[in-house]
Short mmCIF file of C-alpha atoms and ligand atoms in Angstrom, two decimals:
data_model
loop_
_atom_site.label_atom_id
_atom_site.label_comp_id
_atom_site.label_asym_id
_atom_site.label_seq_id
_atom_site.Cartn_x
_atom_site.Cartn_y
_atom_site.Cartn_z
CA UNK A 215 -36.38 -97.64 -282.16
CA UNK A 216 -37.62 -100.53 -280.02
CA UNK A 217 -39.48 -98.15 -277.69
CA UNK A 218 -41.04 -96.36 -280.69
CA UNK A 219 -42.03 -99.64 -282.33
CA UNK A 220 -43.66 -100.99 -279.13
CA UNK A 221 -45.48 -97.75 -278.33
CA UNK A 222 -46.82 -97.44 -281.88
CA UNK A 223 -48.07 -101.01 -281.54
CA UNK A 224 -49.90 -99.96 -278.36
CA UNK A 225 -51.59 -97.11 -280.21
CA UNK A 226 -49.41 -94.15 -279.18
CA UNK A 227 -48.44 -91.48 -281.72
CA UNK A 228 -44.65 -91.38 -281.61
CA UNK A 229 -42.11 -88.83 -282.86
CA UNK A 230 -38.52 -90.15 -282.93
CA UNK A 231 -35.70 -87.58 -282.94
CA UNK A 232 -32.34 -88.83 -284.25
CA UNK A 233 -29.39 -86.46 -284.40
CA UNK A 234 -27.66 -88.28 -287.28
CA UNK A 235 -28.84 -88.52 -290.89
CA UNK A 236 -29.55 -92.26 -290.44
CA UNK A 237 -31.08 -94.69 -287.95
CA UNK A 238 -29.21 -97.37 -286.03
CA UNK A 239 -26.82 -95.51 -283.71
CA UNK A 240 -23.76 -97.63 -282.97
CA UNK A 241 -25.27 -100.56 -284.89
CA UNK A 242 -25.42 -98.76 -288.23
CA UNK A 243 -23.75 -98.55 -291.61
CA UNK A 244 -22.64 -95.72 -293.89
CA UNK A 245 -21.00 -95.16 -297.29
CA UNK A 246 -17.24 -95.65 -297.16
CA UNK A 247 -16.74 -92.37 -299.01
CA UNK A 248 -19.44 -90.01 -297.86
CA UNK A 249 -21.27 -88.15 -300.59
CA UNK A 250 -19.91 -90.38 -303.36
CA UNK A 251 -22.71 -91.92 -305.36
CA UNK A 252 -22.65 -95.71 -305.42
CA UNK A 253 -19.92 -95.77 -302.72
CA UNK A 254 -19.61 -99.08 -300.89
CA UNK A 255 -21.69 -99.19 -297.70
CA UNK A 256 -19.91 -100.65 -294.69
CA UNK A 257 -20.99 -101.44 -291.15
CA UNK A 258 -19.65 -99.24 -288.41
CA UNK A 259 -18.35 -102.55 -287.08
CA UNK A 260 -19.35 -106.17 -287.48
CA UNK A 261 -22.38 -106.77 -285.25
CA UNK A 262 -23.36 -110.30 -284.35
CA UNK A 263 -26.11 -111.76 -282.22
CA UNK A 264 -26.95 -115.11 -280.75
CA UNK A 265 -30.14 -117.08 -281.11
CA UNK A 266 -30.84 -116.35 -277.41
CA UNK A 267 -31.30 -112.62 -278.23
CA UNK A 268 -35.08 -113.11 -278.16
CA UNK A 269 -36.13 -109.47 -278.05
CA UNK A 270 -33.76 -108.38 -280.81
CA UNK A 271 -34.94 -111.21 -283.06
CA UNK A 272 -38.56 -110.40 -282.31
CA UNK A 273 -37.84 -106.73 -283.12
CA UNK A 274 -36.32 -107.79 -286.48
CA UNK A 275 -39.35 -110.01 -287.08
CA UNK A 276 -41.66 -107.06 -286.54
CA UNK A 277 -39.58 -104.98 -288.95
CA UNK A 278 -39.85 -107.80 -291.49
CA UNK A 279 -36.08 -108.33 -291.72
CA UNK A 280 -35.61 -111.54 -289.73
CA UNK A 281 -34.62 -113.38 -292.93
CA UNK A 282 -31.71 -110.95 -293.36
CA UNK A 283 -29.93 -112.53 -290.38
CA UNK A 284 -27.95 -115.59 -291.35
CA UNK A 285 -27.38 -118.10 -288.56
CA UNK A 286 -24.32 -120.32 -288.18
CA UNK A 287 -24.27 -123.53 -286.16
CA UNK A 288 -20.48 -123.80 -286.41
CA UNK A 289 -18.08 -121.66 -284.40
CA UNK A 290 -14.64 -121.79 -286.01
CA UNK A 291 -11.40 -121.30 -284.08
CA UNK A 292 -8.01 -120.91 -285.75
CA UNK A 293 -4.59 -121.34 -284.17
CA UNK A 294 -1.52 -119.49 -285.41
CA UNK A 295 -0.38 -121.70 -288.29
CA UNK A 296 -3.98 -122.09 -289.43
CA UNK A 297 -5.16 -125.29 -287.73
CA UNK A 298 -8.98 -125.07 -287.54
CA UNK A 299 -11.32 -126.29 -284.79
CA UNK A 300 -15.10 -126.34 -284.90
CA UNK A 301 -17.58 -126.09 -282.04
CA UNK A 302 -21.00 -127.26 -283.11
CA UNK A 303 -24.03 -128.96 -281.67
CA UNK A 304 -24.39 -132.72 -281.81
CA UNK A 305 -27.12 -135.21 -281.01
CA UNK A 306 -27.01 -135.07 -277.20
CA UNK A 307 -29.77 -133.12 -275.41
CA UNK A 308 -28.92 -129.83 -273.67
CA UNK A 309 -26.87 -129.01 -271.69
CA UNK A 310 -24.65 -131.60 -273.39
CA UNK A 311 -25.42 -130.60 -276.99
CA UNK A 312 -21.96 -129.05 -277.56
CA UNK A 313 -20.07 -131.70 -275.62
CA UNK A 314 -19.10 -133.96 -278.55
CA UNK A 315 -17.43 -131.24 -280.64
CA UNK A 316 -15.97 -129.63 -277.50
CA UNK A 317 -14.19 -132.90 -276.61
CA UNK A 318 -12.72 -133.00 -280.13
CA UNK A 319 -11.37 -129.40 -280.14
CA UNK A 320 -7.66 -129.87 -280.94
CA UNK A 321 -6.50 -126.55 -279.51
CA UNK A 322 -7.15 -127.53 -275.89
CA UNK A 323 -5.48 -130.33 -273.92
CA UNK A 324 -7.81 -132.89 -272.22
CA UNK A 325 -7.03 -131.59 -268.68
CA UNK A 326 -8.14 -128.09 -269.66
CA UNK A 327 -11.35 -129.47 -271.16
CA UNK A 328 -12.19 -131.30 -267.94
CA UNK A 329 -11.66 -128.09 -265.95
CA UNK A 330 -13.80 -126.07 -268.39
CA UNK A 331 -16.60 -128.65 -268.15
CA UNK A 332 -16.42 -128.47 -264.34
CA UNK A 333 -16.64 -124.67 -264.44
CA UNK A 334 -19.66 -124.82 -266.78
CA UNK A 335 -21.33 -127.16 -264.30
CA UNK A 336 -20.57 -124.44 -261.70
CA UNK A 337 -22.38 -121.87 -263.86
CA UNK A 338 -25.39 -124.18 -264.01
CA UNK A 339 -25.43 -124.47 -260.21
CA UNK A 340 -24.60 -120.88 -259.25
CA UNK A 341 -26.67 -118.82 -261.70
CA UNK A 342 -29.60 -117.19 -259.95
CA UNK A 343 -28.46 -118.39 -256.52
CA UNK A 344 -25.13 -116.72 -255.81
CA UNK A 345 -25.51 -113.09 -254.79
CA UNK A 346 -21.95 -111.75 -255.08
CA UNK A 347 -21.44 -112.19 -258.83
CA UNK A 348 -21.49 -108.42 -259.41
CA UNK A 349 -18.77 -107.95 -256.80
CA UNK A 350 -16.09 -110.21 -258.25
CA UNK A 351 -14.46 -110.19 -261.66
CA UNK A 352 -14.80 -112.93 -264.25
CA UNK A 353 -11.13 -113.76 -263.80
CA UNK A 354 -11.57 -114.11 -260.03
CA UNK A 355 -14.49 -116.46 -260.66
CA UNK A 356 -12.43 -118.51 -263.13
CA UNK A 357 -9.55 -118.74 -260.64
CA UNK A 358 -12.00 -119.75 -257.92
CA UNK A 359 -13.04 -122.52 -260.29
CA UNK A 360 -9.38 -123.56 -260.74
CA UNK A 361 -9.14 -122.85 -264.45
CA UNK A 362 -5.69 -123.42 -265.99
CA UNK A 363 -4.02 -120.49 -267.83
CA UNK A 364 -4.42 -122.22 -271.17
CA UNK A 365 -8.19 -122.59 -270.68
CA UNK A 366 -8.47 -118.91 -269.75
CA UNK A 367 -6.39 -117.72 -272.70
CA UNK A 368 -7.73 -120.06 -275.37
CA UNK A 369 -11.33 -120.67 -274.34
CA UNK A 370 -12.77 -118.26 -271.79
CA UNK A 371 -11.10 -115.18 -273.32
CA UNK A 372 -12.20 -115.77 -276.94
CA UNK A 373 -15.72 -116.76 -275.87
CA UNK A 374 -16.39 -114.01 -273.34
CA UNK A 375 -14.34 -110.90 -274.16
CA UNK A 376 -16.18 -110.23 -277.41
CA UNK A 377 -19.58 -111.08 -275.89
CA UNK A 378 -19.28 -108.55 -273.06
CA UNK A 379 -16.63 -106.24 -274.55
CA UNK A 380 -14.39 -106.31 -271.53
CA UNK A 381 -11.30 -108.15 -270.34
CA UNK A 382 -11.81 -111.04 -267.95
CA UNK A 383 -9.81 -109.21 -265.25
CA UNK A 384 -12.14 -106.18 -265.43
CA UNK A 385 -15.61 -107.55 -266.21
CA UNK A 386 -17.98 -108.49 -263.41
CA UNK A 387 -18.58 -112.25 -263.28
CA UNK A 388 -22.35 -111.77 -263.44
CA UNK A 389 -22.19 -110.76 -267.13
CA UNK A 390 -19.92 -113.63 -268.12
CA UNK A 391 -22.04 -116.19 -266.32
CA UNK A 392 -25.20 -114.81 -267.90
CA UNK A 393 -23.76 -115.24 -271.41
CA UNK A 394 -22.60 -118.77 -270.62
CA UNK A 395 -25.88 -119.73 -269.00
CA UNK A 396 -28.01 -118.48 -271.88
CA UNK A 397 -25.81 -119.26 -274.86
CA UNK A 398 -24.19 -122.56 -273.93
CA UNK A 399 -26.41 -124.12 -271.30
CA UNK A 400 -29.77 -122.83 -272.51
CA UNK A 401 -31.78 -124.11 -275.45
CA UNK A 402 -29.74 -126.22 -277.85
CA UNK A 403 -29.99 -123.56 -280.60
CA UNK A 404 -29.27 -120.59 -278.28
CA UNK A 405 -25.52 -120.48 -279.07
CA UNK A 406 -26.03 -120.14 -282.86
CA UNK A 407 -24.42 -116.99 -284.20
CA UNK A 408 -26.48 -114.60 -286.28
CA UNK A 409 -24.72 -112.34 -288.78
CA UNK A 410 -26.66 -109.75 -290.78
CA UNK A 411 -26.40 -110.54 -294.48
CA UNK A 412 -27.06 -106.90 -295.45
CA UNK A 413 -25.47 -103.67 -294.19
CA UNK A 414 -26.94 -102.90 -290.76
CA UNK A 415 -28.62 -99.73 -292.01
CA UNK A 416 -30.85 -101.81 -294.32
CA UNK A 417 -32.48 -103.43 -291.30
CA UNK A 418 -34.16 -100.23 -290.16
CA UNK A 419 -37.02 -98.70 -292.06
CA UNK A 420 -39.25 -95.95 -290.60
CA UNK A 421 -42.37 -97.37 -292.25
CA UNK A 422 -41.72 -100.86 -290.88
CA UNK A 423 -40.96 -99.31 -287.47
CA UNK A 424 -44.47 -97.84 -287.35
CA UNK A 425 -46.10 -101.16 -288.28
CA UNK A 426 -49.70 -100.17 -288.78
CA UNK A 427 -49.32 -97.36 -286.23
CA UNK A 428 -47.78 -93.90 -286.22
CA UNK A 429 -44.06 -93.20 -285.94
CA UNK A 430 -42.67 -90.01 -287.41
CA UNK A 431 -38.88 -90.19 -287.75
CA UNK A 432 -37.01 -86.90 -287.71
CA UNK A 433 -33.41 -87.34 -288.84
CA UNK A 434 -30.71 -84.69 -288.31
CA UNK A 435 -32.78 -83.57 -285.34
CA UNK A 436 -30.81 -83.61 -282.10
CA UNK A 437 -32.76 -83.02 -278.92
CA UNK A 438 -30.78 -80.24 -277.29
CA UNK A 439 -32.58 -80.22 -273.97
CA UNK A 440 -35.67 -81.20 -272.04
CA UNK A 441 -37.39 -78.37 -270.17
CA UNK A 442 -38.20 -79.75 -266.71
CA UNK A 443 -40.49 -77.92 -264.29
CA UNK A 444 -42.81 -79.09 -261.48
CA UNK A 445 -41.41 -82.63 -261.68
CA UNK A 446 -42.42 -83.02 -265.33
CA UNK A 447 -40.91 -82.49 -268.75
CA UNK A 448 -42.77 -79.54 -270.24
CA UNK A 449 -41.24 -79.75 -273.71
CA UNK A 450 -38.22 -81.01 -275.63
CA UNK A 451 -36.19 -78.67 -277.78
CA UNK A 452 -34.76 -79.67 -281.14
CA UNK A 453 -33.25 -77.33 -283.70
CA UNK A 454 -34.70 -74.32 -281.91
CA UNK A 455 -38.25 -75.71 -281.89
CA UNK A 456 -40.28 -76.83 -278.88
CA UNK A 457 -42.00 -80.20 -278.98
CA UNK A 458 -44.68 -81.06 -276.45
CA UNK A 459 -45.83 -84.57 -275.65
CA UNK A 460 -47.62 -86.50 -272.92
CA UNK A 461 -44.64 -88.83 -272.38
CA UNK A 462 -40.95 -88.59 -273.26
CA UNK A 463 -38.47 -91.46 -273.68
CA UNK A 464 -34.78 -90.60 -273.70
CA UNK A 465 -32.66 -93.25 -275.46
CA UNK A 466 -29.53 -91.10 -275.39
CA UNK A 467 -26.13 -92.74 -274.96
CA UNK A 468 -24.96 -92.37 -271.35
CA UNK A 469 -22.28 -89.80 -272.23
CA UNK A 470 -24.90 -87.40 -273.65
CA UNK A 471 -27.10 -87.43 -270.55
CA UNK A 472 -25.13 -84.86 -268.57
CA UNK A 473 -25.51 -82.31 -271.34
CA UNK A 474 -29.11 -82.92 -272.42
CA UNK A 475 -30.72 -84.02 -269.15
CA UNK A 476 -28.59 -82.62 -266.29
CA UNK A 477 -31.62 -82.91 -263.96
CA UNK A 478 -31.09 -86.69 -263.65
CA UNK A 479 -27.54 -86.31 -262.33
CA UNK A 480 -25.98 -88.97 -264.63
CA UNK A 481 -22.32 -87.96 -264.86
CA UNK A 482 -20.20 -89.23 -267.74
CA UNK A 483 -17.18 -89.29 -265.44
CA UNK A 484 -18.83 -91.93 -263.25
CA UNK A 485 -18.81 -94.42 -266.15
CA UNK A 486 -15.87 -96.26 -267.66
CA UNK A 487 -16.01 -97.21 -271.32
CA UNK A 488 -14.50 -100.05 -273.27
CA UNK A 489 -13.34 -99.60 -276.90
CA UNK A 490 -13.86 -101.83 -279.93
CA UNK A 491 -11.69 -101.60 -283.02
CA UNK A 492 -12.90 -102.81 -286.40
CA UNK A 493 -10.48 -103.31 -289.29
CA UNK A 494 -11.85 -103.70 -292.81
CA UNK A 495 -9.43 -105.32 -295.27
CA UNK A 496 -10.05 -105.82 -299.00
CA UNK A 497 -7.73 -108.23 -300.85
CA UNK A 498 -7.18 -108.78 -304.57
CA UNK A 499 -8.20 -112.43 -304.25
CA UNK A 500 -10.06 -114.90 -302.05
CA UNK A 501 -8.03 -115.51 -298.89
CA UNK A 502 -10.43 -117.80 -297.02
CA UNK A 503 -13.60 -119.82 -297.50
CA UNK A 504 -14.50 -119.82 -293.79
CA UNK A 505 -17.45 -117.59 -292.84
CA UNK A 506 -15.75 -116.40 -289.64
CA UNK A 507 -13.22 -117.54 -287.03
CA UNK A 508 -11.96 -116.69 -283.57
CA UNK A 509 -8.19 -116.14 -283.82
CA UNK A 510 -6.32 -117.58 -280.85
CA UNK A 511 -3.32 -116.14 -278.99
CA UNK A 512 -3.04 -112.84 -280.91
CA UNK A 513 -4.36 -109.27 -280.71
CA UNK A 514 -6.93 -109.67 -283.48
CA UNK A 515 -9.77 -111.70 -281.99
CA UNK A 516 -12.17 -112.47 -284.85
CA UNK A 517 -12.48 -112.21 -288.58
CA UNK A 518 -15.74 -112.21 -290.53
CA UNK A 519 -15.90 -113.02 -294.21
CA UNK A 520 -18.02 -110.29 -295.74
CA UNK A 521 -18.82 -112.19 -298.90
CA UNK A 522 -16.40 -113.69 -301.32
CA UNK A 523 -13.37 -114.21 -299.11
CA UNK A 524 -11.75 -111.01 -300.38
CA UNK A 525 -13.32 -108.54 -297.97
CA UNK A 526 -12.72 -109.41 -294.31
CA UNK A 527 -13.78 -107.52 -291.22
CA UNK A 528 -11.48 -108.00 -288.23
CA UNK A 529 -12.66 -107.19 -284.71
CA UNK A 530 -10.86 -106.51 -281.44
CA UNK A 531 -13.05 -106.01 -278.36
CA UNK A 532 -11.79 -104.22 -275.23
CA UNK A 533 -9.13 -102.90 -277.63
CA UNK A 534 -7.37 -100.40 -275.34
CA UNK A 535 -3.92 -101.34 -276.68
CA UNK A 536 -5.00 -100.35 -280.22
CA UNK A 537 -6.53 -97.00 -279.30
CA UNK A 538 -3.10 -95.35 -279.09
CA UNK A 539 -1.90 -96.76 -282.43
CA UNK A 540 -2.24 -94.98 -285.77
CA UNK A 541 -4.23 -96.35 -288.70
CA UNK A 542 -1.15 -97.60 -290.58
CA UNK A 543 0.20 -99.40 -287.52
CA UNK A 544 -3.15 -101.11 -286.94
CA UNK A 545 -3.43 -102.23 -290.58
CA UNK A 546 0.15 -103.49 -290.50
CA UNK A 547 -0.46 -105.46 -287.29
CA UNK A 548 -3.72 -106.87 -288.65
CA UNK A 549 -2.10 -108.00 -291.90
CA UNK A 550 0.85 -109.56 -290.10
CA UNK A 551 -1.33 -111.48 -287.66
CA UNK A 552 -3.92 -112.51 -290.24
CA UNK A 553 -1.20 -114.04 -292.42
CA UNK A 554 -0.36 -116.40 -289.53
CA UNK A 555 -3.90 -117.81 -289.66
CA UNK A 556 -4.73 -117.40 -293.34
CA UNK A 557 -1.43 -117.75 -295.24
CA UNK A 558 -3.09 -116.72 -298.53
CA UNK A 559 -3.76 -113.26 -297.06
CA UNK A 560 0.02 -112.82 -296.69
CA UNK A 561 0.52 -113.52 -300.40
CA UNK A 562 -2.46 -111.46 -301.54
CA UNK A 563 -2.28 -107.77 -302.29
CA UNK A 564 -4.19 -105.46 -299.98
CA UNK A 565 -6.46 -103.37 -302.19
CA UNK A 566 -7.77 -101.07 -299.47
CA UNK A 567 -8.19 -100.88 -295.71
CA UNK A 568 -10.39 -98.95 -293.30
CA UNK A 569 -10.06 -98.74 -289.51
CA UNK A 570 -12.84 -97.75 -287.11
CA UNK A 571 -11.85 -97.09 -283.50
CA UNK A 572 -14.92 -96.78 -281.29
CA UNK A 573 -13.36 -95.52 -278.09
CA UNK A 574 -16.65 -95.48 -276.19
CA UNK A 575 -18.11 -98.57 -277.81
CA UNK A 576 -19.94 -99.71 -274.68
CA UNK A 577 -19.86 -98.97 -270.98
CA UNK A 578 -17.39 -101.14 -269.14
CA UNK A 579 -19.28 -103.80 -267.13
CA UNK A 580 -16.94 -103.68 -264.11
CA UNK A 581 -18.02 -104.98 -260.68
CA UNK A 582 -20.55 -102.66 -259.06
CA UNK A 583 -21.80 -101.09 -262.27
CA UNK A 584 -24.97 -103.18 -262.38
CA UNK A 585 -26.36 -101.42 -259.30
CA UNK A 586 -25.74 -98.05 -260.96
CA UNK A 587 -27.73 -98.76 -264.14
CA UNK A 588 -31.00 -96.83 -263.88
CA UNK A 589 -34.45 -98.34 -264.46
CA UNK A 590 -36.79 -96.99 -267.13
CA UNK A 591 -38.86 -94.99 -264.62
CA UNK A 592 -37.27 -91.77 -263.42
CA UNK A 593 -38.08 -89.24 -260.71
CA UNK A 594 -39.54 -87.04 -263.49
CA UNK A 595 -43.08 -88.38 -263.83
CA UNK A 596 -43.45 -88.29 -267.65
CA UNK A 597 -39.83 -89.09 -268.57
CA UNK A 598 -38.53 -92.63 -269.14
CA UNK A 599 -35.09 -93.97 -269.97
CA UNK A 600 -33.89 -96.48 -272.54
CA UNK A 601 -30.45 -97.31 -273.94
CA UNK A 602 -28.00 -100.18 -273.56
CA UNK A 603 -26.57 -98.61 -270.38
CA UNK A 604 -29.89 -98.67 -268.50
CA UNK A 605 -31.00 -101.66 -266.40
CA UNK A 606 -32.04 -103.96 -269.22
CA UNK A 607 -30.95 -107.23 -267.56
CA UNK A 608 -28.36 -107.70 -270.31
CA UNK A 609 -24.86 -106.35 -271.00
CA UNK A 610 -24.45 -103.48 -273.51
CA UNK A 611 -25.55 -105.23 -276.70
CA UNK A 612 -28.24 -104.84 -279.34
CA UNK A 613 -30.40 -107.24 -277.31
CA UNK A 614 -29.81 -105.09 -274.22
CA UNK A 615 -30.78 -101.95 -276.18
CA UNK A 616 -34.01 -103.52 -277.51
CA UNK A 617 -34.90 -104.84 -274.07
CA UNK A 618 -34.38 -101.36 -272.60
CA UNK A 619 -36.66 -99.84 -275.25
CA UNK A 620 -39.36 -102.37 -274.53
CA UNK A 621 -39.07 -101.82 -270.77
CA UNK A 622 -39.37 -98.05 -271.32
CA UNK A 623 -42.47 -98.65 -273.47
CA UNK A 624 -43.99 -100.79 -270.70
CA UNK A 625 -43.31 -98.00 -268.19
CA UNK A 626 -44.99 -95.43 -270.47
CA UNK A 627 -48.02 -97.71 -270.83
CA UNK A 628 -48.23 -98.13 -267.06
CA UNK A 629 -48.11 -94.34 -266.57
CA UNK A 630 -50.89 -94.01 -269.14
CA UNK A 631 -52.99 -96.64 -267.36
CA UNK A 632 -52.61 -99.16 -270.19
CA UNK A 633 -51.58 -102.70 -269.30
CA UNK A 634 -49.11 -103.95 -271.94
CA UNK A 635 -46.10 -106.28 -271.85
CA UNK A 636 -43.48 -106.08 -274.61
CA UNK A 637 -40.45 -107.79 -273.05
CA UNK A 638 -39.89 -111.43 -273.93
CA UNK A 639 -38.25 -113.28 -271.02
CA UNK A 640 -34.87 -114.93 -271.60
CA UNK A 641 -35.18 -118.42 -273.08
CA UNK A 642 -33.80 -120.53 -270.22
C1 LIG B 268 -17.77 -101.16 -282.64
C2 LIG B 268 -18.95 -101.79 -281.96
C3 LIG B 268 -19.20 -103.14 -282.11
C4 LIG B 268 -20.29 -103.73 -281.48
N1 LIG B 268 -20.57 -105.04 -281.68
C5 LIG B 268 -21.71 -105.56 -281.18
C6 LIG B 268 -22.11 -106.88 -281.52
O1 LIG B 268 -21.42 -107.60 -282.24
N2 LIG B 268 -23.28 -107.35 -280.98
C7 LIG B 268 -24.08 -106.59 -280.19
O2 LIG B 268 -25.14 -107.06 -279.77
N3 LIG B 268 -23.71 -105.33 -279.85
C8 LIG B 268 -22.57 -104.80 -280.32
N4 LIG B 268 -22.23 -103.51 -280.02
C9 LIG B 268 -23.05 -102.77 -279.04
C10 LIG B 268 -24.31 -102.19 -279.70
O3 LIG B 268 -23.98 -101.49 -280.88
C11 LIG B 268 -24.95 -101.22 -278.72
O4 LIG B 268 -25.10 -101.83 -277.46
C12 LIG B 268 -26.33 -100.76 -279.19
O5 LIG B 268 -26.32 -100.38 -280.53
C13 LIG B 268 -26.74 -99.59 -278.31
O6 LIG B 268 -27.97 -99.09 -278.75
P1 LIG B 268 -28.56 -97.80 -278.05
O7 LIG B 268 -29.83 -97.49 -278.77
O8 LIG B 268 -28.61 -97.99 -276.58
O9 LIG B 268 -27.48 -96.65 -278.28
P2 LIG B 268 -26.95 -96.02 -279.64
O10 LIG B 268 -26.84 -97.07 -280.67
O11 LIG B 268 -25.73 -95.26 -279.29
O12 LIG B 268 -28.10 -95.05 -280.08
C14 LIG B 268 -28.26 -93.77 -279.54
C15 LIG B 268 -28.77 -92.88 -280.64
O13 LIG B 268 -28.99 -91.59 -280.12
C16 LIG B 268 -28.58 -90.64 -281.08
N5 LIG B 268 -28.38 -89.38 -280.36
C17 LIG B 268 -27.33 -89.00 -279.62
N6 LIG B 268 -27.55 -87.78 -279.09
C18 LIG B 268 -28.78 -87.41 -279.52
C19 LIG B 268 -29.58 -86.26 -279.30
N7 LIG B 268 -29.17 -85.24 -278.52
N8 LIG B 268 -30.80 -86.18 -279.90
C20 LIG B 268 -31.25 -87.19 -280.69
N9 LIG B 268 -30.53 -88.31 -280.92
C21 LIG B 268 -29.32 -88.41 -280.33
C22 LIG B 268 -27.35 -91.25 -281.69
O14 LIG B 268 -27.06 -90.67 -282.94
C23 LIG B 268 -27.77 -92.71 -281.78
O15 LIG B 268 -28.40 -93.00 -283.01
C24 LIG B 268 -21.13 -102.93 -280.63
C25 LIG B 268 -20.86 -101.58 -280.47
C26 LIG B 268 -19.80 -101.00 -281.13
C27 LIG B 268 -19.55 -99.53 -280.96
#
């Protein structure tokens, strides 16, 4: 969508093929009971962004939906038993804007806070200078920076695992440090959390995507293959029809590449994936008035209040231990744990529940993977790549996906002899 939007802006005529009946891919929403009129629309999973997601926010602005993202300055943390903590910006200039509330967080002892502050100073010094950050894991980096177990479990884990969808012992340090550098040490507003106030699907509109230009969206239209000959794509095939164009952008998920574009040699088996599990719970009464909270020391990592405190969306990133469990077991575990943080949810009746296990939610950002992510330009002269798994400069996120689309659009423009820049640099 980002590639299409940028190319339409540059005057190209774009045809977008989407295999599903709706736009949005992994960041989409659908009716809870398909086919039922008036059925409740839910997000595939809660998607959040940070104020430092400049390209994503600019993309929303161009679609006219920026006001549908609600930003929060407060990050809530809950301990088992329900004691709340709030991280929020104070009066000090960056990079000290979070320091006041950080010092007051009750769930961390003062020694751990000192160590965390020292490590953050290390991020400030090392980012952009140290060359081996893609070769060591986040946990190795934290140990190198002498972080106590409590700081790892109660601070670094909750902050980083959901941001990069991988455990600290598996994720490359480069991704963790990037998030910390941009979100916590960047502009004072960069850490603010944006939550869509409408179902994700309402953010995408084909007419808005075209702007004043031309984008034709073809839903239920999978591209089955690209015909490659003489180093060029000759046509793309969808639903038995051939489609010819001057330039082709593939924004396929990495696991579809082998099947649709075998010429590029991207093998699914060479990539590891990390799952995310979303648990939707509807109660018969309000169980919280908090908008969201990170839940410490348990399996469930976050809850998001989807409105009136009765419908909560629970999220577990890098959720390998839940993948093997059945729906009932997951709901049972979620209810049991949630009641430790929100006692009212233990007394309330569960009206309904829905579990979404995304086994291949994102590629796993393990050490070494960064070098394997391909750039937008390929060896096929009129074919360009986009998608959160390509070399976007960001982990697999909506910002990463939009960046990749914009980079692909820039590469198409270059091939067409047009000089255009779409990518907004990170706000450092
Ligand atoms: C459960 C979950 C929670 C997440 N939470 C967050 C979050 O909080 N914040 C965040 O920033 N990111 C989050 N992400 C990651 C984010 O959703 C992805 O990084 C982003 O949506 C990837 O976009 P993409 O365009 O690269 O790929 P996709 O969204 O996968 O889009 C690829 C599209 O290609 C279509 N397609 C597939 N095959 C074909 C074909 N042959 N022909 C035509 N079309 C085809 C698919 O239907 C899909 O629409 C989450 C992901 C998941 C799964």
